Short mmCIF file of C-alpha atoms and ligand atoms in Angstrom, two decimals:
data_model
loop_
_atom_site.label_atom_id
_atom_site.label_comp_id
_atom_site.label_asym_id
_atom_site.label_seq_id
_atom_site.Cartn_x
_atom_site.Cartn_y
_atom_site.Cartn_z
CA UNK Z 1 -6.39 6.71 -29.65
CA UNK Z 2 -6.40 10.40 -28.76
CA UNK Z 3 -6.79 11.76 -25.25
CA UNK Z 4 -10.32 13.00 -25.69
CA UNK Z 5 -11.44 10.01 -27.73
CA UNK Z 6 -10.22 7.68 -24.99
CA UNK Z 7 -12.08 9.72 -22.37
CA UNK Z 8 -15.09 9.66 -24.59
CA UNK Z 9 -15.03 5.91 -25.14
CA UNK Z 10 -14.53 4.90 -21.54
CA UNK Z 11 -16.80 7.45 -20.02
CA UNK Z 12 -19.54 6.75 -22.52
CA UNK Z 13 -20.20 3.77 -20.27
CA UNK Z 14 -20.96 6.15 -17.47
CA UNK Z 15 -23.38 7.94 -19.70
CA UNK Z 16 -25.18 4.66 -20.28
CA UNK Z 17 -25.31 4.13 -16.53
CA UNK Z 18 -26.74 7.55 -16.01
CA UNK Z 19 -29.45 6.87 -18.54
CA UNK Z 20 -30.26 3.61 -16.78
CA UNK Z 21 -30.33 5.35 -13.45
CA UNK Z 22 -32.64 8.01 -14.79
CA UNK Z 23 -34.98 5.23 -15.90
CA UNK Z 24 -38.54 6.36 -15.48
CA UNK Z 25 -37.69 9.86 -16.61
CA UNK Z 26 -37.69 10.45 -20.33
CA UNK Z 27 -34.55 12.51 -20.15
CA UNK Z 28 -31.65 11.41 -22.27
CA UNK Z 29 -28.10 12.08 -21.17
CA UNK Z 30 -26.46 13.86 -24.04
CA UNK Z 31 -24.09 16.74 -24.34
CA UNK Z 32 -25.96 19.90 -25.11
CA UNK Z 33 -25.33 21.84 -28.28
CA UNK Z 34 -22.87 24.63 -27.75
CA UNK Z 35 -25.52 27.23 -28.14
CA UNK Z 36 -28.17 25.56 -26.00
CA UNK Z 37 -29.82 28.30 -23.99
CA UNK Z 38 -30.01 27.88 -20.25
CA UNK Z 39 -33.48 27.58 -18.86
CA UNK Z 40 -35.06 27.26 -15.48
CA UNK Z 41 -33.13 29.70 -13.38
CA UNK Z 42 -30.89 32.70 -13.51
CA UNK Z 43 -29.25 32.36 -16.89
CA UNK Z 44 -27.76 35.84 -16.92
CA UNK Z 45 -23.99 35.98 -17.15
CA UNK Z 46 -22.41 37.31 -13.97
CA UNK Z 47 -21.59 40.98 -13.91
CA UNK Z 48 -17.87 41.76 -14.09
CA UNK Z 49 -17.84 42.50 -10.41
CA UNK Z 50 -20.07 40.46 -8.15
CA UNK Z 51 -20.68 41.44 -4.55
CA UNK Z 52 -22.20 40.19 -1.31
CA UNK Z 53 -21.54 36.95 0.53
CA UNK Z 54 -20.59 33.76 -1.30
CA UNK Z 55 -21.01 30.56 0.69
CA UNK Z 56 -19.03 27.63 -0.74
CA UNK Z 57 -19.70 24.17 0.66
CA UNK Z 58 -17.12 21.37 0.47
CA UNK Z 59 -15.30 18.79 2.62
CA UNK Z 60 -11.86 20.23 2.01
CA UNK Z 61 -10.36 20.72 5.44
CA UNK Z 62 -7.13 18.64 5.53
CA UNK Z 63 -3.73 20.18 4.66
CA UNK Z 64 -3.74 19.65 0.89
CA UNK Z 65 -7.51 20.07 0.56
CA UNK Z 66 -7.51 23.38 2.43
CA UNK Z 67 -4.46 24.51 0.44
CA UNK Z 68 -6.29 23.80 -2.82
CA UNK Z 69 -9.31 25.80 -1.77
CA UNK Z 70 -7.09 28.62 -0.51
CA UNK Z 71 -5.26 28.75 -3.86
CA UNK Z 72 -8.61 29.51 -5.49
CA UNK Z 73 -9.85 31.97 -2.90
CA UNK Z 74 -6.56 33.89 -2.99
CA UNK Z 75 -7.10 34.58 -6.69
CA UNK Z 76 -10.81 35.21 -6.19
CA UNK Z 77 -10.06 37.96 -3.68
CA UNK Z 78 -8.21 39.83 -6.42
CA UNK Z 79 -10.69 39.19 -9.26
CA UNK Z 80 -13.81 39.80 -7.16
CA UNK Z 81 -12.77 41.95 -4.20
CA UNK Z 82 -16.34 42.92 -3.40
CA UNK Z 83 -17.37 39.36 -2.58
CA UNK Z 84 -17.04 38.05 0.95
CA UNK Z 85 -16.01 34.40 0.69
CA UNK Z 86 -17.64 32.17 3.30
CA UNK Z 87 -15.96 28.78 3.64
CA UNK Z 88 -18.54 26.25 4.84
CA UNK Z 89 -16.34 23.16 4.65
CA UNK Z 90 -17.46 20.18 6.76
CA UNK Z 91 -14.59 17.87 7.75
CA UNK Z 92 -14.62 14.17 6.88
CA UNK Z 93 -12.83 12.46 3.99
CA UNK Z 94 -14.75 11.80 0.77
CA UNK Z 95 -17.58 13.97 2.06
CA UNK Z 96 -18.64 11.30 4.53
CA UNK Z 97 -20.11 13.92 6.88
CA UNK Z 98 -20.51 16.85 4.49
CA UNK Z 99 -22.95 15.04 2.21
CA UNK Z 100 -25.39 14.43 5.07
CA UNK Z 101 -25.18 18.07 6.17
CA UNK Z 102 -25.75 19.21 2.59
CA UNK Z 103 -28.83 17.01 2.24
CA UNK Z 104 -30.33 18.40 5.42
CA UNK Z 105 -29.72 21.95 4.27
CA UNK Z 106 -31.11 21.34 0.79
CA UNK Z 107 -34.23 19.68 2.21
CA UNK Z 108 -34.61 22.52 4.69
CA UNK Z 109 -34.54 25.16 1.93
CA UNK Z 110 -31.17 26.52 3.06
CA UNK Z 111 -28.76 25.68 0.22
CA UNK Z 112 -25.24 27.14 0.02
CA UNK Z 113 -24.37 29.22 -3.05
CA UNK Z 114 -22.07 26.53 -4.45
CA UNK Z 115 -21.26 23.00 -3.44
CA UNK Z 116 -18.64 20.37 -4.18
CA UNK Z 117 -20.02 17.31 -5.92
CA UNK Z 118 -18.36 14.39 -7.70
CA UNK Z 119 -18.77 14.14 -11.44
CA UNK Z 120 -20.99 11.27 -12.57
CA UNK Z 121 -23.83 9.62 -10.73
CA UNK Z 122 -23.40 11.70 -7.58
CA UNK Z 123 -24.06 14.89 -9.54
CA UNK Z 124 -26.73 13.63 -11.92
CA UNK Z 125 -28.72 11.10 -9.90
CA UNK Z 126 -28.57 12.76 -6.52
CA UNK Z 127 -29.08 16.38 -7.54
CA UNK Z 128 -29.85 17.03 -11.21
CA UNK Z 129 -32.57 14.45 -11.88
CA UNK Z 130 -34.55 15.58 -8.79
CA UNK Z 131 -34.35 19.14 -10.17
CA UNK Z 132 -32.16 20.67 -7.46
CA UNK Z 133 -29.49 22.34 -9.61
CA UNK Z 134 -29.21 25.44 -11.80
CA UNK Z 135 -28.12 24.84 -15.41
CA UNK Z 136 -24.78 26.44 -16.33
CA UNK Z 137 -25.03 26.60 -20.12
CA UNK Z 138 -24.43 30.35 -20.16
CA UNK Z 139 -21.03 29.87 -18.49
CA UNK Z 140 -20.02 27.00 -20.75
CA UNK Z 141 -20.74 29.27 -23.70
CA UNK Z 142 -19.21 32.49 -22.37
CA UNK Z 143 -16.05 30.72 -21.13
CA UNK Z 144 -15.66 28.44 -24.17
CA UNK Z 145 -15.61 25.39 -21.90
CA UNK Z 146 -17.19 23.19 -24.54
CA UNK Z 147 -13.74 23.33 -26.16
CA UNK Z 148 -11.51 23.28 -23.09
CA UNK Z 149 -12.82 20.14 -21.42
CA UNK Z 150 -12.55 16.69 -23.04
CA UNK Z 151 -15.76 15.45 -24.64
CA UNK Z 152 -16.07 12.65 -22.05
CA UNK Z 153 -16.05 15.24 -19.26
CA UNK Z 154 -18.62 17.36 -21.07
CA UNK Z 155 -20.83 14.29 -21.43
CA UNK Z 156 -20.67 13.47 -17.74
CA UNK Z 157 -21.50 16.96 -16.48
CA UNK Z 158 -24.45 17.11 -18.87
CA UNK Z 159 -27.97 15.85 -18.58
CA UNK Z 160 -31.13 16.52 -20.51
CA UNK Z 161 -29.36 18.92 -22.84
CA UNK Z 162 -27.76 21.14 -20.18
CA UNK Z 163 -24.49 21.50 -18.27
CA UNK Z 164 -24.78 21.20 -14.49
CA UNK Z 165 -21.39 21.61 -12.83
CA UNK Z 166 -17.81 22.72 -13.45
CA UNK Z 167 -14.95 20.23 -12.97
CA UNK Z 168 -11.95 21.43 -10.99
CA UNK Z 169 -9.76 18.37 -11.39
CA UNK Z 170 -9.21 14.68 -12.03
CA UNK Z 171 -8.06 12.46 -9.15
CA UNK Z 172 -6.69 8.93 -9.28
CA UNK Z 173 -7.91 6.54 -6.58
CA UNK Z 174 -5.62 3.52 -7.15
CA UNK Z 175 -2.25 4.66 -5.83
CA UNK Z 176 0.06 2.83 -3.43
CA UNK Z 177 2.11 5.36 -1.46
CA UNK Z 178 5.25 4.20 0.32
CA UNK Z 179 7.99 5.59 2.51
CA UNK Z 180 11.12 5.45 0.34
CA UNK Z 181 13.53 5.43 3.26
CA UNK Z 182 11.73 2.53 4.94
CA UNK Z 183 11.87 0.61 1.66
CA UNK Z 184 15.55 1.39 1.00
CA UNK Z 185 16.58 0.59 4.57
CA UNK Z 186 14.92 -2.79 4.27
CA UNK Z 187 16.07 -3.57 0.73
CA UNK Z 188 12.52 -3.53 -0.64
CA UNK Z 189 11.08 -2.39 -3.94
CA UNK Z 190 7.53 -1.13 -4.48
CA UNK Z 191 5.17 -4.03 -5.23
CA UNK Z 192 3.33 -4.27 -8.55
CA UNK Z 193 1.32 -7.45 -7.97
CA UNK Z 194 -0.58 -8.92 -5.03
CA UNK Z 195 2.13 -11.62 -4.67
CA UNK Z 196 4.82 -8.92 -4.43
CA UNK Z 197 2.66 -6.89 -2.07
CA UNK Z 198 2.34 -9.80 0.35
CA UNK Z 199 6.08 -10.54 0.17
CA UNK Z 200 6.88 -6.90 1.00
CA UNK Z 201 4.22 -6.85 3.72
CA UNK Z 202 5.70 -9.93 5.40
CA UNK Z 203 9.20 -8.42 5.28
CA UNK Z 204 7.97 -5.19 6.89
CA UNK Z 205 5.98 -7.03 9.52
CA UNK Z 206 9.06 -9.08 10.43
CA UNK Z 207 10.86 -5.77 11.13
CA UNK Z 208 8.07 -4.53 13.39
CA UNK Z 209 6.84 -1.97 10.84
CA UNK Z 210 3.12 -1.82 10.04
CA UNK Z 211 3.01 -2.91 6.38
CA UNK Z 212 -0.18 -1.09 5.31
CA UNK Z 213 -1.64 2.00 6.98
CA UNK Z 214 -5.43 2.23 6.88
CA UNK Z 215 -7.63 4.94 8.38
CA UNK Z 216 -11.24 3.85 8.07
CA UNK Z 217 -12.84 5.85 10.87
CA UNK Z 218 -14.93 6.92 7.90
CA UNK Z 219 -15.88 3.53 6.44
CA UNK Z 220 -15.51 4.88 2.88
CA UNK Z 221 -11.74 4.36 3.24
CA UNK Z 222 -12.13 0.56 3.54
CA UNK Z 223 -14.49 0.71 0.55
CA UNK Z 224 -11.83 2.69 -1.28
CA UNK Z 225 -9.13 0.13 -0.52
CA UNK Z 226 -11.37 -2.74 -1.61
CA UNK Z 227 -12.30 -0.88 -4.81
CA UNK Z 228 -8.61 -0.94 -5.75
CA UNK Z 229 -8.40 -4.65 -4.83
CA UNK Z 230 -11.41 -5.43 -7.03
CA UNK Z 231 -9.79 -3.51 -9.88
CA UNK Z 232 -6.41 -5.21 -9.38
CA UNK Z 233 -7.97 -8.68 -9.18
CA UNK Z 234 -10.56 -8.41 -11.96
CA UNK Z 235 -8.82 -6.01 -14.36
CA UNK Z 236 -10.34 -2.86 -15.88
CA UNK Z 237 -12.98 -4.37 -18.12
CA UNK Z 238 -14.42 -6.84 -15.62
CA UNK Z 239 -14.29 -4.22 -12.85
CA UNK Z 240 -16.34 -1.82 -14.98
CA UNK Z 241 -18.69 -4.67 -15.78
CA UNK Z 242 -19.57 -4.93 -12.08
CA UNK Z 243 -21.21 -1.50 -12.39
CA UNK Z 244 -22.83 -2.01 -15.80
CA UNK Z 245 -24.13 -5.53 -15.17
CA UNK Z 246 -21.80 -7.39 -17.53
CA UNK Z 247 -19.70 -8.90 -14.71
CA UNK Z 248 -21.78 -10.79 -12.15
CA UNK Z 249 -20.99 -10.09 -8.50
CA UNK Z 250 -21.15 -13.87 -8.03
CA UNK Z 251 -18.04 -14.22 -10.24
CA UNK Z 252 -15.21 -16.30 -8.68
CA UNK Z 253 -12.91 -13.32 -9.27
CA UNK Z 254 -14.96 -11.31 -6.75
CA UNK Z 255 -14.39 -14.16 -4.28
CA UNK Z 256 -10.67 -13.94 -5.05
CA UNK Z 257 -10.74 -10.17 -4.51
CA UNK Z 258 -12.35 -10.65 -1.10
CA UNK Z 259 -9.71 -13.26 -0.23
CA UNK Z 260 -6.95 -10.83 -1.28
CA UNK Z 261 -8.57 -8.10 0.80
CA UNK Z 262 -8.92 -10.42 3.81
CA UNK Z 263 -5.22 -11.21 3.64
CA UNK Z 264 -4.38 -7.50 3.25
CA UNK Z 265 -6.33 -6.73 6.40
CA UNK Z 266 -3.92 -8.93 8.38
CA UNK Z 267 -1.21 -6.36 7.57
CA UNK Z 268 -2.96 -3.13 8.64
CA UNK Z 269 -2.54 -1.07 11.82
CA UNK Z 270 -4.74 -2.33 14.67
CA UNK Z 271 -6.12 1.15 15.34
CA UNK Z 272 -7.32 1.64 11.74
CA UNK Z 273 -10.93 2.16 12.84
CA UNK Z 274 -9.90 5.17 14.94
CA UNK Z 275 -7.91 6.99 12.24
CA UNK Z 276 -8.80 9.15 9.24
CA UNK Z 277 -7.11 8.67 5.85
CA UNK Z 278 -4.65 11.48 6.53
CA UNK Z 279 -3.80 10.15 9.99
CA UNK Z 280 -3.06 6.82 8.31
CA UNK Z 281 -0.75 8.70 5.95
CA UNK Z 282 0.97 10.19 9.01
CA UNK Z 283 2.03 6.65 9.98
CA UNK Z 284 3.78 6.33 6.60
CA UNK Z 285 5.34 9.79 6.93
CA UNK Z 286 6.69 8.87 10.38
CA UNK Z 287 8.05 5.55 9.10
CA UNK Z 288 5.79 3.61 11.46
CA UNK Z 289 4.07 2.11 8.41
CA UNK Z 290 5.57 1.26 5.04
CA UNK Z 291 2.62 1.84 2.68
CA UNK Z 292 -0.90 3.17 2.33
CA UNK Z 293 -3.31 2.76 -0.59
CA UNK Z 294 -5.30 5.94 -1.15
CA UNK Z 295 -6.19 8.51 -3.77
CA UNK Z 296 -3.65 11.03 -4.99
CA UNK Z 297 -4.84 13.66 -2.53
CA UNK Z 298 -2.07 11.97 -0.48
CA UNK Z 299 0.42 13.80 -2.73
CA UNK Z 300 -1.10 17.08 -1.50
CA UNK Z 301 -1.12 15.86 2.11
CA UNK Z 302 2.62 15.07 1.79
CA UNK Z 303 3.26 18.48 0.24
CA UNK Z 304 1.36 20.27 3.00
CA UNK Z 305 3.28 18.27 5.62
CA UNK Z 306 6.60 18.85 3.80
CA UNK Z 307 7.22 15.13 3.43
CA UNK Z 308 9.41 14.59 0.40
CA UNK Z 309 10.45 10.95 0.80
CA UNK Z 310 7.28 9.46 -0.63
CA UNK Z 311 7.10 7.01 -3.51
CA UNK Z 312 3.99 6.26 -5.54
CA UNK Z 313 3.06 3.35 -7.81
CA UNK Z 314 -0.24 1.94 -9.04
CA UNK Z 315 -1.92 -0.23 -6.41
CA UNK Z 316 -1.33 -3.99 -6.87
CA UNK Z 317 -2.46 -5.29 -10.25
CA UNK Z 318 -3.59 -1.89 -11.59
CA UNK Z 319 -0.62 -0.60 -13.62
CA UNK Z 320 -1.88 1.32 -16.65
CA UNK Z 321 -5.36 1.78 -15.18
CA UNK Z 322 -6.64 5.12 -13.87
CA UNK Z 323 -9.45 4.66 -11.33
CA UNK Z 324 -10.79 8.17 -11.87
CA UNK Z 325 -12.98 10.69 -10.10
CA UNK Z 326 -13.50 14.40 -10.40
CA UNK Z 327 -14.44 17.16 -7.99
CA UNK Z 328 -16.86 19.61 -9.53
CA UNK Z 329 -18.86 22.57 -8.25
CA UNK Z 330 -22.46 23.38 -9.02
CA UNK Z 331 -25.08 25.97 -8.05
CA UNK Z 332 -28.16 24.65 -6.26
CA UNK Z 333 -31.62 26.04 -6.91
CA UNK Z 334 -32.35 28.70 -4.33
CA UNK Z 335 -28.73 29.86 -4.01
CA UNK Z 336 -28.80 33.34 -2.46
CA UNK Z 337 -25.97 34.78 -4.53
CA UNK Z 338 -25.90 33.11 -7.97
CA UNK Z 339 -23.93 36.01 -9.50
CA UNK Z 340 -21.04 35.54 -7.08
CA UNK Z 341 -21.34 31.76 -7.50
CA UNK Z 342 -20.98 32.15 -11.27
CA UNK Z 343 -17.97 34.43 -10.78
CA UNK Z 344 -16.28 31.76 -8.63
CA UNK Z 345 -17.13 29.03 -11.12
CA UNK Z 346 -15.45 31.04 -13.87
CA UNK Z 347 -12.27 30.83 -11.84
CA UNK Z 348 -12.68 27.11 -11.07
CA UNK Z 349 -13.02 26.32 -14.77
CA UNK Z 350 -10.29 28.66 -15.99
CA UNK Z 351 -6.76 27.62 -16.89
CA UNK Z 352 -5.41 30.00 -14.25
CA UNK Z 353 -7.68 28.52 -11.58
CA UNK Z 354 -6.91 24.91 -12.51
CA UNK Z 355 -3.15 25.51 -12.55
CA UNK Z 356 -3.27 27.24 -9.15
CA UNK Z 357 -5.53 24.68 -7.52
CA UNK Z 358 -4.31 21.31 -8.79
CA UNK Z 359 -0.58 21.47 -7.91
CA UNK Z 360 -1.47 21.84 -4.22
CA UNK Z 361 -4.57 19.59 -4.29
CA UNK Z 362 -2.77 16.52 -5.61
CA UNK Z 363 -4.88 16.28 -8.74
CA UNK Z 364 -4.46 16.96 -12.43
CA UNK Z 365 -6.45 19.57 -14.35
CA UNK Z 366 -9.64 18.56 -16.12
CA UNK Z 367 -8.98 21.13 -18.85
CA UNK Z 368 -7.11 19.94 -21.92
CA UNK Z 369 -4.95 23.08 -22.10
CA UNK Z 370 -3.95 23.33 -18.41
CA UNK Z 371 -1.00 21.61 -16.73
CA UNK Z 372 1.59 24.40 -16.61
CA UNK Z 373 2.92 25.45 -13.26
CA UNK Z 374 4.35 24.14 -10.09
CA UNK Z 375 3.23 20.52 -10.34
CA UNK Z 376 5.03 17.89 -8.22
CA UNK Z 377 6.94 15.05 -9.86
CA UNK Z 378 4.09 12.70 -8.99
CA UNK Z 379 1.54 14.97 -10.71
CA UNK Z 380 3.72 15.35 -13.79
CA UNK Z 381 3.83 11.58 -14.08
CA UNK Z 382 0.07 11.37 -13.42
CA UNK Z 383 -0.61 13.84 -16.25
CA UNK Z 384 1.49 11.72 -18.59
CA UNK Z 385 -0.15 8.50 -17.45
CA UNK Z 386 -3.65 9.96 -17.82
CA UNK Z 387 -3.08 10.29 -21.56
CA UNK Z 388 -2.41 6.58 -22.09
CA UNK Z 389 -4.16 4.83 -19.20
CA UNK Z 390 -7.38 2.86 -19.33
CA UNK Z 391 -9.87 4.96 -17.38
CA UNK Z 392 -12.42 3.37 -15.07
CA UNK Z 393 -14.88 5.11 -12.72
CA UNK Z 394 -14.49 5.13 -8.93
CA UNK Z 395 -17.49 3.87 -6.99
CA UNK Z 396 -16.62 5.29 -3.58
CA UNK Z 397 -16.13 8.75 -5.09
CA UNK Z 398 -19.40 9.07 -6.90
CA UNK Z 399 -18.55 8.13 -10.48
CA UNK Z 400 -19.53 4.48 -11.02
CA UNK Z 401 -22.87 3.99 -9.31
CA UNK Z 402 -25.80 5.91 -7.92
CA UNK Z 403 -25.55 6.92 -4.30
CA UNK Z 404 -27.77 4.22 -2.80
CA UNK Z 405 -25.74 1.49 -4.45
CA UNK Z 406 -22.39 3.06 -3.55
CA UNK Z 407 -23.54 3.32 0.07
CA UNK Z 408 -24.70 -0.32 0.12
CA UNK Z 409 -21.30 -1.31 -1.30
CA UNK Z 410 -19.43 0.71 1.37
CA UNK Z 411 -21.61 -0.78 4.12
CA UNK Z 412 -20.93 -4.32 2.88
CA UNK Z 413 -17.17 -3.68 2.85
CA UNK Z 414 -17.34 -2.18 6.35
CA UNK Z 415 -19.22 -5.30 7.49
CA UNK Z 416 -16.52 -7.46 5.93
CA UNK Z 417 -13.77 -5.61 7.78
CA UNK Z 418 -15.55 -6.67 10.98
CA UNK Z 419 -16.83 -10.17 10.09
CA UNK Z 420 -14.39 -11.28 7.34
CA UNK Z 421 -17.19 -13.43 5.92
CA UNK Z 422 -16.45 -13.85 2.19
CA UNK Z 423 -19.66 -15.67 1.18
CA UNK Z 424 -21.95 -13.37 3.13
CA UNK Z 425 -20.31 -10.22 1.79
CA UNK Z 426 -20.35 -11.47 -1.79
CA UNK Z 427 -24.09 -12.13 -1.56
CA UNK Z 428 -24.59 -8.64 -0.06
CA UNK Z 429 -22.79 -7.19 -3.08
CA UNK Z 430 -25.03 -9.20 -5.40
CA UNK Z 431 -28.15 -8.03 -3.57
CA UNK Z 432 -27.02 -4.40 -3.72
CA UNK Z 433 -26.60 -4.73 -7.49
CA UNK Z 434 -30.12 -6.21 -7.76
CA UNK Z 435 -31.53 -3.44 -5.58
CA UNK Z 436 -29.83 -0.88 -7.86
CA UNK Z 437 -31.73 -2.36 -10.78
CA UNK Z 438 -28.58 -3.43 -12.64
CA UNK Z 439 -28.41 -7.17 -11.76
CA UNK Z 440 -31.26 -9.64 -12.07
C1 GAL N 1 -12.56 12.62 -2.40
C2 GAL N 1 -12.44 13.97 -3.06
C3 GAL N 1 -11.04 14.46 -2.96
C4 GAL N 1 -10.49 14.37 -1.55
C5 GAL N 1 -10.84 13.03 -0.89
C6 GAL N 1 -10.50 12.92 0.57
O1 GAL N 1 -13.88 12.17 -2.44
O2 GAL N 1 -12.82 13.85 -4.39
O3 GAL N 1 -10.99 15.78 -3.44
O4 GAL N 1 -10.94 15.43 -0.85
O5 GAL N 1 -12.19 12.73 -1.05
O6 GAL N 1 -11.31 13.72 1.36
#
């Protein structure tokens, strides 16, 4: 099956979810025709040279995140020298703090000119369906993006016949990162299964090395780790079924996933609740911990910190599966400088922009024709794997479920980290699925 067909097939499920989530509105989620005119906002193509202030809102503040943004702004300064770039990034992994700030600003009638938003439910349910975004059909037409992005991507950034955001990248959530020297010194090989993971973890613990670094000061990080455990325990199809309603949350495999997670938690650093994801990665870099399970923005964190002794494999049980998410940018209604915003989006969606941004952001380009440039070995292997992997949507990073459900899921996992109560947590998951309108 071809690259774009595979994207299309797997991500069509997301489209179904979006339609379900939009239930009550008559809008269908379909890709717009190439020539669909933009309506409801400034549909004029940006002038060649925009000017004024451009405020871009994101949560990219760590080493690799900031480097990615800087790679874009460095080019933007040369293409649009009359625009003053205002970086309004709010720190906190996965947008844990930024999203709340953004909501307050949007509600208060003070939107930025552009903001970072995950492709999928986060974009459509949170912002598009309530009518908060500007359509971008003019850009998709003028830049030929309907041919440069895979059909599955085009489907997910579309709603009601219009395009709503521009994807910068594709990230993979299910990666186990390890310190190669620690592994070599202790005669260990990277684990592929949960059984191997626990054997390695015991060996590291016996040597006084923290087996698994976790930094869940933002509780999303525990939700992220458990997402990979669900995927590794249930497999791709049943994991996806949790979000579409075909796999019940009462399934014994969910119980098994919680048991696996509970055992994993016995191998994490005791100060995990005080650390961020990148501080957890520092433990691996310093050799104080052997492994961490986190998205491939760790590759960019390692690059920014000049750490070259890192190994990466799929998290336990997930070989051949890509737990995917994508950072996109969109223009909110009421943006003060939509011309400059459009000029920046042109860069984000261009081959030049994607090949400047992604090598230092730890992600692969969303464009079919990008992928040339200074990509790390990890990213080269990720680009190859992306073409053959089974793709599933990440819940913690906005792709698999609408925001309320994703938040209820993260809260239940955070509760589990504290209470370790398998039965209680499983019934909370079930309830959250009912509340989301997917389970009965
Ligand atoms: C994700 C985002 C990534 C990275 C990560 C850690 O949600 O998509 O780009 O920034 O959070 O903050």
